[in-house]
Every structure is written in structure tokens, then in C-alpha cells.
Amino acid sequence: MLRFFANRHTDGTVILGKAVSLGRLESAVMEILWADGEGRVQDVLSALDRGLAYTTVMTTLDRLFKKGLLDRAKQDRAFVYRARLTRAEWERHRASGLVAEFLSGPGPSRELLLSCFLDAVGTHDAPLLDELEKEFRKRRRELLKRGAP
Amino acid sequence: MITDYFSRLVCLCFASFFLVHAGAGVAIALLIPAALRRAEKMPARSAAAFLFSLRLLPFVMASCVIAALCVPSYLLLEPRSGTEPLGGLCATAAVLGLLSWLIAAARAVVALGRTLAFERSCRRSGSETRLAGRTVPALVVESRLPLLALSGLIRARLLLSRQVLEALQPEELDAALRHEEAHQSSRDNLKRLVCLLIPEVLPLGRCLAPLERSWAKYSEWAADDQASRGDSHRALWLASALLRVARMGSAFESELCATFTACGWGLEARVERLLRTETAREGMREPGRFAQHRELLLIGAFTATIVLLPGAMACVHRLLERLIQ
């Protein structure tokens, strides 16, 4: 099962959204669309060559569209599907998603053999940060006044 | 349970290890509050070394007893006759000892696996580079996440996200990288692995976890001290870098679900330490390598003394006989 972050394109910028997982059939469908560029339900069904029902493939493509992974356009009363991301973009965002997942998980998933500069990266108390920032600026002014080494 | 000569030896090793390790571990666990109070009065590096030694102490003690006393006395004095039944206490202790080792090994393997998977993800979403003035290679991850970490047990590598690289000023980045390099010179990642590998007092217990948490705290403070090296300006740049990275984390509330618990020693404590001039100078005082782990050396010396006592082996062998029964 593949896990990655779905992308929503707004103003041409890719942002990260909720984590999405893909089943085996969904992954196979994505592979076909990357290889062929685009395809209708019938095209994907033929490429799959698994003896699946037409409706099964249609539902899968529809699901992938709703997950935000495919674009579709109507041509001659049938939808033509194409992948929103290239395979390279997919791999990068999947890897990026895994990185985020590792960093953001609860206790057990944080047991990595890493020395993090700032542990427990997450939601920080904004008033605390402001307070610390104030202390920092005050200290910097003192040092600059003293000309300390 | 009927056992032959070598099976008995193996069972005795696990059983003796468990009993000595558990006994020493419980004693250390009871002393944790006093140990933490003592650590507060020490420089950060000494405190980190002291707490790490305490964490290792039960394991080192049990290993010394097994290696220097149990095994030699058994091999020298146990008749190589046929089989002998194993008592309930010995069998139970042996099972618990084996279980402790298996759980520790599994924990270490899982952590290693996760870390390797994480590094693979970083490699797939990033590119290797060499940062100016740095000997440790760096992997820049194409991510907006505030990642800045040191990975690797023997051959270290810096992991940082593009956003951190672009957001920090040169002096801030320099201070932050010095902090990570301090972790490298202290081999803190290897020490993390060691803490996972050595068994806990009881198979499913975590009574020595407060020691590990405090060690983690002081090792961060020690890395801060080493990065600042008595220079108040450098300490300030490091504090500034911490605050800037912390603010990046706040921007990703929707993606990162971990709450910043701080545990009383996170960002706030580190920044406050760095802003105090005397802390910047504290990093100049470093204890010698032997002084850092004198507790462990004492255990080794004590065990060697016991071994050399006349009749020690016979006494240990009698104890093992009682354990088997």
C-alpha cells in the first residue's frame, strides 16, 4: 500500500493536504496512466488485463479523481483521465510525506536515531515564542552596547 | 526441566544476568531523583556523561558478573557430568532474562529500520551537497518542513530542508550546524542506539526512562554549549536559530500533529540558557574522558577485585548451585 500526500493546486502552487493511501488496483491504474499519458476507462481496462469488470475500473478512476490524483475531461461522452503529477513529482511528494509523517508522529514513531536541532517540531505556543523573542532582542542590545566578545 | 552441561550454562547466564541486572536496575531507579539533583549542579556535558553512565550501570554490572564470575566459576568447578534438573526460580529468571534481551533487540531493530526508511525518504526527496566550511556531508530535502538533524551512527550526515537552509542567516546556520557537529563528536546517535539495545530492568518496564530523558536534555544543552564555545554572540545566534526554526514549525499546524510539550526543557529552557552569559562560558569546561565514565570504571575495578579474592570462584559456584535448585 502506498501512502502519500495528495496535492491541491491553487494558483499554480502545490501544497500538501491530507495523507492518502492507494490500494493495489489504484497503484496499477496510476502506473498505466503514467505510461500512456491519458486514457479512458476502456483503455485502462484493456491495459490491466486482469479480467476485471468495467464498473470496477470506472469506480477506481473516479475514486482517484476524487482523491485529487487525476484530472478528467469529457470527450465524446466519455471521460479521459490523466495523472495530475508526474511519477517524479509523485515520488518526491511521497517521500516528503514520509518525512513529515516521521517527524510528526506520536511518541513511538519519533524513536529515530537522529539528533534533531529542535526536538518535537510541531505547534509552538505563539505567545511563548514572542516572549522569547523579546528576551533575545533585549540581550542582543545589551551585548551590542557592551561590545562583548 | 532437565538440562545438559551447556544448556545449564546458558540458562544460568540469562538467569544471573536478569537477577543482577534487575537488582542493580531497581537500586538505580530508586536513586534517580538524587542523581537528577546532582546532575543539575554539573556542567551539561558532565551531567550527560554521568546520566548515561548510570543508565549503563546495571548492564555493565550484570555483564561483568556473568563474564568475570559466573562463566569462569561454572567452567572451572562444575562437573561435566550428564544432565541435571533446573529449578523453577532459575528457569523463570532465565526466561525473563531472555525476554528482556529479545524486547531490547526488537526495539533497536525497529528504531534502526525506521531511521533507515526516514533517510531513504530524505534521499528520494532531496540532494546531497557540501555546505561551505563543513566536513560532514549534507542532504538538502526539498520540503517546506523545518528539518535540521544529524543522522548516522558512525558516518554522520546532516539532514536539512530547503526552507531551513534559505530561512536561516549565515551566522544562525553556522551556529545550528556547530550544534549538530557537537552531537557527532559526542556520538549521541550511537548512544541512543545503545540505550535501546541494552535491556530494561523488567522486560516490559521503562523504569530507567527518566534517566534517558534527562540524558537527552543534557546532551542537547551540552551541544548548545559546544556550539557557543564561550562566545556570547555565537550563543545569541544559536538562540536566534532556535527561535526561527520554531516559528517554521508553527506554520505547519495542519500537517504536523505533534504538540510541543517541551517537557520543561525544550525550546524555552534552551533559549534562556543561551541568553545567559555564564552558560556560554560553561561550554569551555570539559571533563576528561575517564572522568566522564568513572562510575563504569569503578564497577570494572570492583569486579576485578572480587575475581582476585581467594575463594571467590568457589563462592560464586555455590551461589549458582543454589540458583539451579
Coordinates of C-alpha atoms in Angstrom, one line a residue:
Chain A
M1 CA 0.0 0.0 0.0
L2 CA 1.4 3.4 -1.0
R3 CA 0.9 6.4 1.2
F4 CA 1.5 9.9 0.1
F5 CA 0.2 13.4 0.5
A6 CA -2.4 14.5 -2.1
N7 CA -1.7 17.7 -3.8
R8 CA -4.1 20.5 -4.4
H9 CA -3.0 23.0 -7.0
T10 CA -4.0 26.6 -6.1
D11 CA -2.6 29.4 -8.1
G12 CA -0.1 27.0 -9.6
T13 CA 1.4 26.3 -6.2
V14 CA 1.5 22.8 -4.9
I15 CA 0.5 22.4 -1.3
L16 CA 0.3 19.4 0.9
G17 CA -3.0 18.1 2.0
K18 CA -4.3 15.1 3.8
A19 CA -2.5 11.8 3.6
V20 CA -3.9 9.5 1.0
S21 CA -3.3 5.8 0.7
L22 CA -3.6 3.8 -2.5
G23 CA -4.7 0.2 -2.9
R24 CA -3.0 -2.2 -5.3
L25 CA -5.5 -1.6 -8.1
E26 CA -5.3 2.1 -7.7
S27 CA -1.5 1.9 -7.9
A28 CA -1.7 -0.2 -11.1
V29 CA -4.1 2.3 -12.6
M30 CA -1.7 5.2 -11.9
E31 CA 1.2 3.2 -13.5
I32 CA -0.9 2.8 -16.7
L33 CA -1.7 6.4 -16.9
W34 CA 1.9 7.5 -16.4
A35 CA 3.0 5.1 -19.1
D36 CA 0.2 6.1 -21.6
G37 CA -0.2 9.7 -20.6
E38 CA -4.0 9.6 -20.6
G39 CA -6.8 7.0 -21.0
R40 CA -10.4 6.2 -20.9
V41 CA -12.0 3.5 -18.7
Q42 CA -11.8 1.1 -21.6
D43 CA -8.1 1.8 -22.3
V44 CA -7.2 1.3 -18.7
L45 CA -9.3 -1.9 -18.5
S46 CA -7.5 -3.3 -21.6
A47 CA -4.1 -2.4 -20.2
L48 CA -4.9 -4.0 -16.8
D49 CA -5.6 -7.4 -18.4
R50 CA -6.9 -8.8 -15.2
G51 CA -10.4 -9.9 -16.1
L52 CA -11.9 -7.1 -14.0
A53 CA -15.3 -5.6 -14.6
Y54 CA -15.7 -2.3 -16.5
T55 CA -17.5 -0.8 -13.5
T56 CA -14.7 -1.8 -11.1
V57 CA -12.1 0.2 -13.2
M58 CA -14.6 3.0 -13.7
T59 CA -15.1 3.3 -9.9
T60 CA -11.4 3.2 -9.3
L61 CA -10.7 6.0 -11.7
D62 CA -13.5 8.0 -10.2
R63 CA -12.0 7.4 -6.7
L64 CA -8.6 8.6 -7.8
F65 CA -10.2 11.7 -9.4
K66 CA -11.9 12.4 -6.1
K67 CA -8.7 12.0 -4.2
G68 CA -7.2 14.7 -6.4
L69 CA -4.8 12.5 -8.2
L70 CA -6.3 12.6 -11.6
D71 CA -7.7 15.2 -13.9
R72 CA -10.5 14.3 -16.3
A73 CA -12.2 15.8 -19.3
K74 CA -15.2 14.7 -21.2
Q75 CA -14.6 13.7 -24.8
D76 CA -17.3 12.1 -26.9
R77 CA -19.5 11.3 -23.9
A78 CA -16.7 9.5 -22.1
F79 CA -14.2 10.8 -19.5
V80 CA -10.5 10.9 -20.4
Y81 CA -8.3 10.7 -17.3
R82 CA -4.7 11.9 -16.9
A83 CA -2.4 12.0 -13.8
R84 CA -2.0 15.3 -12.1
L85 CA 1.5 14.6 -11.0
T86 CA 4.4 13.1 -13.0
R87 CA 6.0 10.0 -11.5
A88 CA 9.0 12.0 -10.3
E89 CA 6.7 14.6 -8.6
W90 CA 4.8 11.7 -7.0
E91 CA 7.9 10.1 -5.7
R92 CA 9.1 13.4 -4.3
H93 CA 5.9 14.2 -2.6
R94 CA 5.5 10.7 -1.3
A95 CA 9.0 10.8 0.2
S96 CA 8.3 14.3 1.5
G97 CA 5.1 12.9 3.1
L98 CA 7.0 10.1 4.7
V99 CA 9.5 12.6 6.1
A100 CA 6.6 14.7 7.5
E101 CA 5.0 11.5 8.9
F102 CA 8.1 10.5 10.7
L103 CA 8.6 14.0 12.2
S104 CA 5.0 14.5 13.2
G105 CA 4.1 11.1 14.6
P106 CA 3.4 10.4 18.3
G107 CA 6.0 9.0 20.6
P108 CA 6.7 5.6 19.1
S109 CA 7.2 7.0 15.6
R110 CA 9.6 9.5 16.9
E111 CA 12.1 6.9 18.1
L112 CA 14.5 7.7 15.3
L113 CA 18.3 7.6 15.8
L114 CA 18.6 11.2 14.9
S115 CA 19.9 14.3 16.7
C116 CA 17.3 16.9 15.8
F117 CA 18.2 20.5 16.2
L118 CA 14.9 21.3 17.7
D119 CA 13.1 18.3 19.0
A120 CA 9.3 17.9 18.9
V121 CA 8.8 20.2 15.9
G122 CA 5.1 21.0 15.9
T123 CA 2.7 23.6 17.0
H124 CA 4.5 26.1 19.2
D125 CA 2.9 28.4 21.6
A126 CA 3.0 31.8 19.8
P127 CA 3.0 33.9 22.9
L128 CA 5.9 31.9 24.2
L129 CA 7.8 32.5 21.0
D130 CA 7.1 36.2 21.2
E131 CA 8.2 36.3 24.8
L132 CA 11.5 34.5 24.0
E133 CA 12.0 36.8 21.0
K134 CA 11.7 39.8 23.3
E135 CA 14.2 38.4 25.7
F136 CA 16.5 37.7 22.8
R137 CA 16.3 41.2 21.4
K138 CA 16.9 42.7 24.9
R139 CA 20.0 40.5 25.3
R140 CA 21.3 41.4 21.9
R141 CA 21.0 45.1 22.6
E142 CA 23.0 44.6 25.9
L143 CA 25.7 42.8 24.1
L144 CA 26.0 45.4 21.3
K145 CA 26.1 48.2 23.9
R146 CA 28.9 46.4 25.8
G147 CA 30.7 45.4 22.7
A148 CA 31.2 42.0 24.3
P149 CA 33.5 39.4 22.5
Chain B
M1 CA 13.3 -29.2 33.2
I2 CA 16.3 -31.5 32.6
T3 CA 19.3 -29.8 31.1
D4 CA 22.7 -30.8 29.9
Y5 CA 26.0 -29.0 30.8
F6 CA 26.0 -26.3 28.2
S7 CA 22.2 -25.7 28.3
R8 CA 22.6 -25.2 32.0
L9 CA 25.3 -22.7 31.5
V10 CA 23.2 -20.7 29.0
C11 CA 20.2 -20.7 31.4
L12 CA 22.4 -19.7 34.3
C13 CA 23.8 -16.8 32.3
F14 CA 20.4 -15.5 31.4
A15 CA 19.1 -16.0 34.9
S16 CA 22.1 -14.5 36.6
F17 CA 22.1 -11.6 34.2
F18 CA 18.4 -10.9 34.8
L19 CA 18.7 -11.1 38.6
V20 CA 21.9 -8.9 38.9
H21 CA 20.6 -6.5 36.2
A22 CA 17.1 -6.2 37.8
G23 CA 18.6 -5.8 41.3
A24 CA 21.0 -3.1 40.1
G25 CA 18.4 -1.5 38.0
V26 CA 15.9 -1.2 40.8
A27 CA 18.6 0.3 43.0
I28 CA 19.4 2.9 40.3
A29 CA 15.7 3.6 39.7
L30 CA 15.3 4.4 43.4
L31 CA 18.4 6.7 43.2
I32 CA 17.1 8.6 40.1
P33 CA 15.7 11.6 42.0
A34 CA 19.0 12.1 43.8
A35 CA 21.0 11.5 40.6
L36 CA 19.0 14.2 38.8
R37 CA 19.5 16.7 41.6
R38 CA 23.3 16.0 41.4
A39 CA 23.2 16.4 37.6
E40 CA 21.6 19.9 37.9
K41 CA 24.7 21.1 39.7
M42 CA 27.1 19.8 37.0
P43 CA 28.1 21.3 33.6
A44 CA 25.9 20.0 30.9
R45 CA 28.5 17.7 29.3
S46 CA 29.4 16.1 32.7
A47 CA 25.8 15.7 33.6
A48 CA 25.1 14.0 30.2
A49 CA 28.0 11.6 30.8
F50 CA 27.0 10.9 34.4
L51 CA 23.4 10.1 33.5
F52 CA 24.5 7.9 30.5
S53 CA 26.9 6.0 32.8
L54 CA 24.1 5.5 35.3
R55 CA 21.8 4.2 32.5
L56 CA 24.5 1.7 31.5
L57 CA 25.5 0.8 35.1
P58 CA 23.1 -2.2 35.7
F59 CA 24.0 -3.7 32.3
V60 CA 27.7 -3.3 32.9
M61 CA 27.5 -4.7 36.4
A62 CA 25.5 -7.7 35.2
S63 CA 27.8 -8.3 32.3
C64 CA 30.9 -8.1 34.5
V65 CA 29.4 -10.5 37.0
I66 CA 28.5 -13.0 34.2
A67 CA 31.7 -12.7 32.3
A68 CA 34.2 -12.5 35.2
L69 CA 32.5 -14.6 37.8
C70 CA 29.6 -16.8 36.7
V71 CA 31.0 -18.3 33.5
P72 CA 34.6 -18.9 34.8
S73 CA 33.4 -20.4 38.0
Y74 CA 31.0 -22.7 36.2
L75 CA 33.6 -23.8 33.7
L76 CA 36.2 -24.4 36.4
L77 CA 34.1 -26.0 39.0
E78 CA 31.0 -27.6 37.5
P79 CA 31.5 -31.3 36.9
R80 CA 30.9 -32.2 33.3
S81 CA 28.5 -34.9 34.2
G82 CA 25.3 -35.7 32.4
T83 CA 22.0 -33.9 33.0
E84 CA 20.6 -32.0 35.9
P85 CA 17.2 -30.6 36.6
L86 CA 16.7 -26.9 36.5
G87 CA 14.7 -25.3 39.4
G88 CA 11.7 -23.1 38.9
L89 CA 13.4 -19.9 40.0
C90 CA 16.3 -20.4 37.6
A91 CA 14.0 -21.3 34.7
T92 CA 11.8 -18.3 35.3
A93 CA 14.7 -15.9 35.7
A94 CA 16.3 -17.3 32.5
V95 CA 13.0 -16.8 30.6
L96 CA 12.7 -13.2 31.9
G97 CA 16.3 -12.5 31.0
L98 CA 15.9 -13.9 27.5
L99 CA 12.7 -11.9 27.1
S100 CA 14.4 -8.7 28.2
W101 CA 17.1 -9.2 25.6
L102 CA 14.7 -10.0 22.8
I103 CA 12.5 -7.0 23.5
A104 CA 15.5 -4.7 23.6
A105 CA 16.9 -6.1 20.4
A106 CA 13.5 -5.7 18.7
R107 CA 13.3 -2.1 19.9
A108 CA 16.7 -1.4 18.5
V109 CA 15.9 -3.1 15.2
V110 CA 12.7 -1.2 14.8
A111 CA 14.4 2.1 15.5
L112 CA 17.2 1.3 13.0
G113 CA 14.6 0.3 10.4
R114 CA 12.6 3.5 10.9
T115 CA 15.7 5.6 10.7
L116 CA 16.9 4.0 7.5
A117 CA 13.5 4.4 6.0
F118 CA 13.5 8.0 7.0
E119 CA 16.9 8.6 5.5
R120 CA 15.8 6.9 2.3
S121 CA 12.8 9.2 2.1
C122 CA 15.1 12.2 2.6
R123 CA 17.4 10.9 -0.2
R124 CA 14.5 10.5 -2.6
S125 CA 13.1 13.9 -1.9
G126 CA 16.5 15.7 -1.6
S127 CA 20.0 16.1 -3.0
E128 CA 23.5 15.7 -1.5
T129 CA 25.6 18.7 -1.1
R130 CA 28.6 20.0 0.9
L131 CA 28.0 23.1 2.9
A132 CA 30.8 25.6 3.0
G133 CA 33.2 25.1 5.8
R134 CA 31.7 21.8 6.9
T135 CA 33.3 18.4 6.8
V136 CA 30.0 16.4 7.3
P137 CA 28.1 15.9 4.1
A138 CA 24.6 17.3 3.9
L139 CA 21.3 16.2 2.4
V140 CA 19.0 19.0 1.5
V141 CA 15.4 17.8 1.4
E142 CA 13.1 19.6 -1.0
S143 CA 10.5 20.2 1.7
R144 CA 8.9 23.1 3.4
L145 CA 9.2 21.2 6.7
P146 CA 11.6 22.6 9.3
L147 CA 14.0 19.7 9.2
L148 CA 17.5 20.1 10.7
A149 CA 19.1 16.9 12.1
L150 CA 22.1 14.7 12.2
S151 CA 21.7 11.1 11.1
G152 CA 24.2 8.2 11.1
L153 CA 25.8 6.2 13.8
I154 CA 29.4 6.2 12.6
R155 CA 29.3 8.2 9.3
A156 CA 27.3 11.2 10.1
R157 CA 25.2 13.2 7.6
L158 CA 23.3 16.4 8.1
L159 CA 19.6 16.4 7.0
L160 CA 18.1 19.8 6.4
S161 CA 15.2 21.1 4.5
R162 CA 15.5 23.7 1.8
Q163 CA 13.4 26.1 3.8
V164 CA 15.7 25.9 6.8
L165 CA 18.7 26.5 4.5
E166 CA 17.1 29.5 3.0
A167 CA 15.5 31.0 6.1
L168 CA 18.5 31.0 8.5
Q169 CA 21.0 33.8 8.3
P170 CA 24.6 32.6 7.7
E171 CA 25.6 33.1 11.4
E172 CA 22.4 31.3 12.5
L173 CA 23.1 28.4 10.2
D174 CA 26.7 28.2 11.3
A175 CA 25.6 28.0 15.0
A176 CA 23.0 25.4 14.2
L177 CA 25.4 23.2 12.3
R178 CA 28.0 23.5 15.0
H179 CA 25.3 22.3 17.4
E180 CA 24.8 19.2 15.2
E181 CA 28.5 18.6 14.8
A182 CA 28.8 18.6 18.6
H183 CA 26.3 15.7 18.6
Q184 CA 28.5 14.0 16.1
S185 CA 31.7 14.3 18.2
S186 CA 29.8 13.1 21.3
R187 CA 28.4 10.1 19.2
D188 CA 24.9 10.9 20.6
N189 CA 23.2 8.8 17.9
L190 CA 25.2 5.8 18.8
K191 CA 24.4 6.4 22.5
R192 CA 20.7 6.4 21.6
L193 CA 21.1 3.1 19.9
V194 CA 23.0 1.7 23.0
C195 CA 20.1 2.9 25.2
L196 CA 17.7 0.9 23.0
L197 CA 19.9 -2.2 22.8
I198 CA 20.5 -2.7 26.5
P199 CA 17.6 -4.3 28.3
E200 CA 15.3 -2.5 30.7
V201 CA 15.1 -3.6 34.3
L202 CA 12.0 -5.6 33.6
P203 CA 11.0 -6.9 30.2
L204 CA 8.1 -4.6 29.6
G205 CA 9.0 -1.9 32.1
R206 CA 10.6 1.5 31.5
C207 CA 11.7 2.5 35.0
L208 CA 15.0 3.9 33.7
A209 CA 13.3 6.1 31.1
P210 CA 13.7 9.2 33.3
L211 CA 17.4 8.8 33.1
E212 CA 17.2 8.5 29.3
R213 CA 15.1 11.6 29.0
S214 CA 17.4 13.6 31.3
W215 CA 20.4 12.4 29.3
A216 CA 18.7 13.6 26.1
K217 CA 18.1 17.0 27.7
Y218 CA 21.7 17.5 29.0
S219 CA 23.2 16.2 25.7
E220 CA 21.2 19.0 23.9
W221 CA 22.5 21.5 26.4
A222 CA 26.0 20.2 26.0
A223 CA 25.7 20.5 22.2
D224 CA 24.5 24.1 22.7
D225 CA 27.4 24.9 24.9
Q226 CA 29.9 23.4 22.5
A227 CA 28.4 25.3 19.6
S228 CA 28.7 28.6 21.5
R229 CA 32.1 27.8 23.0
G230 CA 32.2 30.7 25.5
D231 CA 31.2 33.2 22.8
S232 CA 28.2 35.3 23.8
H233 CA 27.5 36.4 20.2
R234 CA 27.6 32.8 19.0
A235 CA 25.2 31.8 21.8
L236 CA 22.9 34.5 20.7
W237 CA 23.0 33.4 17.0
L238 CA 22.1 29.9 18.2
A239 CA 19.2 31.1 20.2
S240 CA 18.1 33.1 17.2
A241 CA 18.3 30.0 15.0
L242 CA 16.2 28.0 17.5
L243 CA 13.5 30.7 17.5
R244 CA 13.5 30.9 13.7
V245 CA 13.2 27.1 13.3
A246 CA 10.5 27.0 16.0
R247 CA 8.4 29.6 14.1
M248 CA 8.7 27.5 10.9
G249 CA 7.1 24.6 12.9
S250 CA 4.2 26.8 13.8
A251 CA 3.4 27.4 10.2
F252 CA 2.5 23.8 9.6
E253 CA -0.2 23.2 12.1
S254 CA -2.4 21.3 9.7
E255 CA 0.4 18.9 8.7
L256 CA 2.2 18.3 11.9
C257 CA 0.1 16.9 14.7
A258 CA 2.7 16.6 17.5
T259 CA 2.1 19.1 20.2
F260 CA 5.2 20.8 21.5
T261 CA 5.1 19.5 25.1
A262 CA 8.5 20.9 25.9
C263 CA 8.8 18.6 28.9
G264 CA 10.1 21.7 30.8
W265 CA 13.4 21.6 29.0
G266 CA 12.6 22.2 25.3
L267 CA 12.9 25.5 23.5
E268 CA 12.3 27.8 26.4
A269 CA 14.9 26.4 28.6
R270 CA 17.5 26.2 25.8
V271 CA 16.9 29.8 24.7
E272 CA 17.1 31.0 28.3
R273 CA 20.4 29.2 28.9
L274 CA 21.9 30.6 25.7
L275 CA 20.9 34.2 26.7
R276 CA 22.7 33.9 30.0
T277 CA 26.4 34.9 29.6
E278 CA 27.7 32.4 32.1
T279 CA 26.3 29.5 30.3
A280 CA 28.2 30.5 27.2
R281 CA 31.4 30.2 29.1
E282 CA 30.4 26.9 30.7
G283 CA 30.9 25.1 27.4
M284 CA 34.7 25.8 27.8
R285 CA 34.9 23.4 30.8
E286 CA 35.1 19.8 29.6
P287 CA 35.7 16.9 31.8
G288 CA 38.3 14.3 30.7
R289 CA 37.1 11.1 29.0
F290 CA 37.9 8.9 32.0
A291 CA 36.2 11.3 34.4
Q292 CA 33.1 11.2 32.3
H293 CA 32.5 7.5 32.9
R294 CA 34.2 6.9 36.2
E295 CA 31.2 5.1 37.6
L296 CA 31.6 2.4 35.0
L297 CA 35.3 2.2 35.5
L298 CA 34.7 1.7 39.2
I299 CA 32.4 -1.2 38.6
G300 CA 35.0 -2.8 36.4
A301 CA 37.7 -2.3 39.0
F302 CA 35.4 -3.6 41.7
T303 CA 34.6 -6.8 39.7
A304 CA 38.3 -7.3 39.0
T305 CA 39.0 -7.1 42.8
I306 CA 36.3 -9.6 43.6
V307 CA 37.6 -12.0 41.0
L308 CA 41.1 -11.9 42.5
L309 CA 39.9 -12.7 46.0
P310 CA 40.8 -16.2 47.1
G311 CA 37.8 -18.5 47.2
A312 CA 35.7 -16.1 45.1
M313 CA 35.1 -18.6 42.3
A314 CA 34.1 -21.3 44.8
C315 CA 31.7 -18.9 46.5
V316 CA 30.1 -17.9 43.2
H317 CA 29.8 -21.6 42.1
R318 CA 27.9 -22.4 45.4
L319 CA 25.5 -19.5 44.6
L320 CA 24.9 -20.8 41.1
E321 CA 24.2 -24.3 42.6
R322 CA 21.6 -22.8 44.8
L323 CA 20.1 -20.9 41.9
I324 CA 19.8 -24.0 39.8
Q325 CA 18.0 -25.8 42.6

